[in-house]
CSV table of C-alpha atoms in Angstrom, one decimal:
chain,number,residue,atom,x,y,z
A,9,ASP,CA,-8.1,29.6,246.2
A,10,ALA,CA,-11.5,30.2,247.3
A,11,LYS,CA,-10.5,33.0,249.8
A,12,THR,CA,-13.7,32.0,252.0
A,13,THR,CA,-14.8,29.3,254.3
A,14,GLN,CA,-18.2,28.7,255.2
A,15,PRO,CA,-20.2,25.7,257.2
A,16,PRO,CA,-21.5,23.1,254.6
A,17,SER,CA,-24.9,23.3,256.1
A,18,MET,CA,-27.4,24.7,258.3
A,19,ASP,CA,-30.7,24.8,259.8
A,20,CYS,CA,-33.0,27.5,260.7
A,21,ALA,CA,-37.0,27.5,261.9
A,22,GLU,CA,-39.2,29.2,259.6
A,23,GLY,CA,-39.8,32.9,261.0
A,24,ARG,CA,-36.7,33.1,262.9
A,25,ALA,CA,-33.4,34.8,262.0
A,26,ALA,CA,-30.9,32.7,260.0
A,27,ASN,CA,-27.3,33.9,260.5
A,28,LEU,CA,-25.0,32.4,258.0
A,29,PRO,CA,-21.1,32.8,259.2
A,30,CYS,CA,-18.1,33.4,256.7
A,31,ASN,CA,-14.2,33.6,257.5
A,32,HIS,CA,-12.0,35.6,255.0
A,33,SER,CA,-9.0,35.9,257.1
A,34,THR,CA,-6.8,36.4,254.1
A,35,ILE,CA,-9.0,39.5,252.4
A,36,SER,CA,-7.1,42.8,251.3
A,37,GLY,CA,-8.0,46.1,252.3
A,38,ASN,CA,-9.9,46.9,248.9
A,39,GLU,CA,-11.4,43.6,248.5
A,40,TYR,CA,-15.2,43.7,248.9
A,41,VAL,CA,-17.3,40.8,250.3
A,42,TYR,CA,-20.2,39.7,248.2
A,43,TRP,CA,-23.4,37.2,249.1
A,44,TYR,CA,-25.0,35.4,246.7
A,45,ARG,CA,-27.5,32.6,246.7
A,46,GLN,CA,-28.7,29.8,244.6
A,47,ILE,CA,-31.9,28.2,244.5
A,48,HIS,CA,-31.9,24.6,242.9
A,49,SER,CA,-31.4,24.5,239.1
A,50,GLN,CA,-31.1,28.6,239.1
A,51,GLY,CA,-28.3,30.8,238.8
A,52,PRO,CA,-26.9,32.6,241.6
A,53,GLN,CA,-28.8,35.8,242.9
A,54,TYR,CA,-27.3,38.8,244.4
A,55,ILE,CA,-28.1,39.5,248.2
A,56,ILE,CA,-25.9,42.1,249.3
A,57,HIS,CA,-22.2,43.3,249.5
A,58,GLY,CA,-20.0,45.6,251.7
A,59,LEU,CA,-16.5,46.6,252.3
A,60,LYS,CA,-16.2,47.5,256.1
A,61,ASN,CA,-19.4,49.2,257.2
A,62,ASN,CA,-22.4,47.1,257.9
A,63,GLU,CA,-25.0,47.1,255.3
A,64,THR,CA,-28.5,46.3,255.5
A,65,ASN,CA,-31.1,46.0,252.2
A,66,GLU,CA,-34.7,44.7,251.8
A,67,MET,CA,-33.3,41.1,251.8
A,68,ALA,CA,-30.8,40.9,254.3
A,69,SER,CA,-28.2,42.5,256.7
A,70,LEU,CA,-24.3,42.2,256.4
A,71,ILE,CA,-22.1,42.4,259.4
A,72,ILE,CA,-18.5,42.8,258.8
A,73,THR,CA,-16.0,42.3,261.9
A,74,GLU,CA,-13.6,45.4,262.5
A,75,ASP,CA,-10.6,43.4,261.2
A,76,ARG,CA,-12.6,42.1,258.4
A,77,LYS,CA,-11.7,38.9,258.6
A,78,SER,CA,-15.1,37.6,258.9
A,79,SER,CA,-18.9,38.5,258.1
A,80,THR,CA,-22.4,37.3,259.1
A,81,LEU,CA,-25.2,37.3,256.8
A,82,ILE,CA,-28.6,37.9,258.5
A,83,LEU,CA,-32.1,37.0,257.2
A,84,PRO,CA,-34.1,38.5,259.6
A,85,HIS,CA,-37.2,36.3,259.1
A,86,ALA,CA,-36.5,33.3,257.4
A,87,THR,CA,-39.3,31.8,255.1
A,88,LEU,CA,-39.5,28.2,253.0
A,89,ARG,CA,-38.2,30.3,249.8
A,90,ASP,CA,-35.1,31.1,251.6
A,91,THR,CA,-33.8,27.5,251.4
A,92,ALA,CA,-30.8,27.7,249.1
A,93,VAL,CA,-27.1,27.4,249.0
A,94,TYR,CA,-25.6,30.6,250.3
A,95,TYR,CA,-22.3,31.8,248.9
A,96,CYS,CA,-20.2,34.0,250.7
A,97,ILE,CA,-17.7,35.6,248.1
A,98,VAL,CA,-14.7,38.0,248.0
A,99,ARG,CA,-14.4,40.3,244.7
A,100,VAL,CA,-10.9,41.0,243.7
A,101,THR,CA,-9.5,43.4,241.4
A,102,GLY,CA,-11.4,43.4,237.7
A,103,ASN,CA,-14.5,42.4,239.5
A,104,GLN,CA,-13.7,38.7,239.8
A,105,PHE,CA,-15.5,36.4,241.9
A,106,TYR,CA,-14.1,33.7,244.1
A,107,PHE,CA,-16.7,31.2,245.0
A,108,GLY,CA,-16.5,28.7,247.9
A,109,THR,CA,-18.4,25.6,248.2
A,110,GLY,CA,-21.3,27.8,250.0
A,111,THR,CA,-23.7,26.9,252.9
A,112,SER,CA,-26.8,24.8,252.3
A,113,LEU,CA,-29.3,26.6,254.3
A,114,THR,CA,-32.6,24.6,255.1
A,115,VAL,CA,-35.8,26.5,256.5
A,116,ILE,CA,-37.7,24.0,258.6
A,117,PRO,CA,-41.6,24.7,258.7
B,30,GLU,CA,-35.5,44.8,232.8
B,31,ALA,CA,-34.6,41.5,230.8
B,32,GLY,CA,-32.1,39.2,232.6
B,33,VAL,CA,-29.1,37.1,231.0
B,34,ALA,CA,-30.3,34.6,228.8
B,35,GLN,CA,-28.7,31.5,228.1
B,36,SER,CA,-29.4,28.3,225.6
B,37,PRO,CA,-29.5,25.8,225.1
B,38,ARG,CA,-30.7,25.1,229.0
B,39,TYR,CA,-29.8,21.3,229.0
B,40,LYS,CA,-27.3,19.6,226.7
B,41,ILE,CA,-26.2,15.7,226.4
B,42,ILE,CA,-23.5,14.6,224.2
B,43,GLU,CA,-21.0,12.0,224.1
B,44,LYS,CA,-17.4,12.4,224.7
B,45,ARG,CA,-15.1,13.6,222.2
B,46,GLN,CA,-18.4,15.6,220.6
B,47,SER,CA,-18.5,19.2,220.5
B,48,VAL,CA,-20.8,21.6,221.9
B,49,ALA,CA,-21.4,25.3,222.2
B,50,PHE,CA,-23.5,27.4,224.5
B,51,TRP,CA,-24.7,31.0,223.7
B,52,CYS,CA,-25.3,33.9,226.3
B,53,ASN,CA,-27.1,37.1,225.9
B,54,PRO,CA,-26.0,39.5,228.5
B,55,ILE,CA,-28.2,42.5,230.0
B,56,SER,CA,-28.1,45.3,227.6
B,57,GLY,CA,-25.7,47.9,228.1
B,58,HIS,CA,-23.3,45.7,230.4
B,59,ALA,CA,-19.9,45.8,229.3
B,60,THR,CA,-18.5,42.7,231.0
B,61,LEU,CA,-19.4,39.3,230.5
B,62,TYR,CA,-18.3,36.0,232.4
B,63,TRP,CA,-18.6,32.3,231.9
B,64,TYR,CA,-18.4,30.2,235.1
B,65,GLN,CA,-18.3,26.4,235.4
B,66,GLN,CA,-20.0,24.9,238.1
B,67,ILE,CA,-19.3,21.2,239.0
B,68,LEU,CA,-22.0,19.4,241.2
B,69,GLY,CA,-21.5,19.9,244.8
B,70,GLN,CA,-19.1,22.9,244.0
B,71,GLY,CA,-19.4,26.8,243.8
B,72,PRO,CA,-18.9,28.3,240.3
B,73,LYS,CA,-15.3,28.9,239.0
B,74,LEU,CA,-14.6,31.5,236.6
B,75,LEU,CA,-13.5,30.3,233.2
B,76,ILE,CA,-13.2,33.5,231.2
B,77,GLN,CA,-13.9,37.1,231.6
B,78,PHE,CA,-14.6,39.7,228.5
B,79,GLN,CA,-14.6,43.5,229.0
B,80,ASN,CA,-16.7,44.5,225.6
B,81,ASN,CA,-15.1,42.1,222.9
B,82,GLY,CA,-11.7,41.8,224.6
B,83,VAL,CA,-10.5,39.3,227.0
B,84,VAL,CA,-9.6,40.2,230.7
B,85,ASP,CA,-9.0,37.1,232.0
B,86,ASP,CA,-8.6,33.4,230.5
B,87,SER,CA,-6.0,32.1,232.7
B,88,GLN,CA,-8.8,29.2,234.1
B,89,LEU,CA,-10.0,28.3,231.0
B,90,PRO,CA,-8.5,24.8,229.5
B,91,LYS,CA,-7.5,26.2,226.3
B,92,ASP,CA,-6.7,23.1,224.6
B,93,ARG,CA,-10.4,22.2,224.5
B,94,PHE,CA,-12.3,25.4,225.5
B,95,SER,CA,-13.0,28.7,223.3
B,96,ALA,CA,-15.1,31.3,223.9
B,97,GLU,CA,-15.8,34.7,221.8
B,98,ARG,CA,-17.8,37.8,221.9
B,99,LEU,CA,-18.0,39.3,218.8
B,100,LYS,CA,-19.2,43.0,218.8
B,101,GLY,CA,-19.2,43.0,222.5
B,102,VAL,CA,-22.7,41.6,223.0
B,103,ASP,CA,-23.6,37.9,222.6
B,104,SER,CA,-20.7,35.1,223.5
B,105,THR,CA,-20.4,31.6,222.7
B,106,LEU,CA,-18.5,29.0,224.8
B,107,LYS,CA,-17.4,26.0,222.9
B,108,ILE,CA,-15.9,22.6,223.9
B,109,GLN,CA,-14.3,20.4,221.5
B,110,PRO,CA,-13.8,17.6,222.0
B,111,ALA,CA,-16.0,17.1,225.3
B,112,LYS,CA,-14.7,14.8,228.1
B,113,LEU,CA,-16.4,13.0,230.9
B,114,GLU,CA,-14.9,15.7,233.6
B,115,ASP,CA,-16.7,18.7,231.6
B,116,SER,CA,-20.1,17.7,232.9
B,117,ALA,CA,-21.4,20.6,234.6
B,118,VAL,CA,-23.6,23.3,234.7
B,119,TYR,CA,-21.9,26.5,232.5
B,120,LEU,CA,-23.2,29.9,233.7
B,121,CYS,CA,-22.9,33.2,232.1
B,122,ALA,CA,-23.3,36.4,234.6
B,123,SER,CA,-22.6,40.1,233.2
B,124,SER,CA,-22.3,43.4,235.1
B,125,LEU,CA,-21.9,46.9,234.0
B,126,ASP,CA,-18.1,47.2,234.2
B,127,THR,CA,-15.0,45.7,236.0
B,128,GLY,CA,-15.6,48.6,238.8
B,129,THR,CA,-17.9,48.0,242.1
B,130,SER,CA,-20.8,46.4,240.3
B,131,LYS,CA,-22.5,43.3,240.9
B,132,GLN,CA,-22.8,40.3,238.4
B,133,TYR,CA,-26.1,39.0,237.3
B,134,PHE,CA,-26.3,35.4,236.0
B,135,GLY,CA,-28.3,33.5,233.8
B,136,PRO,CA,-30.1,30.2,234.5
B,137,GLY,CA,-27.2,28.2,233.1
B,138,THR,CA,-26.7,25.2,230.7
B,139,ARG,CA,-26.6,21.9,232.1
B,140,LEU,CA,-24.1,19.8,230.1
B,141,THR,CA,-23.9,16.0,230.5
B,142,VAL,CA,-21.2,14.0,228.7
B,143,THR,CA,-21.7,10.5,228.5
């Protein structure tokens, strides 16, 4: 049970904002949303996480809806190096991650 | 800070052979995870250790897979005997603990079973 659903693929023009949606309608009140990305032949890399408030760091912003059933990862100025598979993950008790199939983001020059 | 180390990076074996993967987590990280990632899918948790004890191995195929984390640091994952469907990337990750801490992933071992 992946607990999250994401579109399989998206394109974004270089320099524009990339908005990646995720549905997690069955999330429980104490379960965090994490975002990771995986560049070809590498291990997943942490991007950001949140519980119910919006979060921002040097890589991205995370917008979580008030009912917590969905979230959006925003890469403010996409570059070619942001081309990767992005995973939206629900973290359950015991720090266990449930990965879905992710969104393959292609940044176009 | 050194990351999570894994070896080998690539392995090709024939079905029914055995294989072992090694993982060295980030220093001081108490929790260690092994994931299996089949091509085109997200990683799936196989086993989670807290220090040298197993927290969860519910998705580990115990008839052929085994894992250990002696002394609570390095870990090995073994498959014996391997099947064609075991072809995948095996990822190791570590975290400070089982609280709200992020997981750091190694580069993975790509296993091909022929």
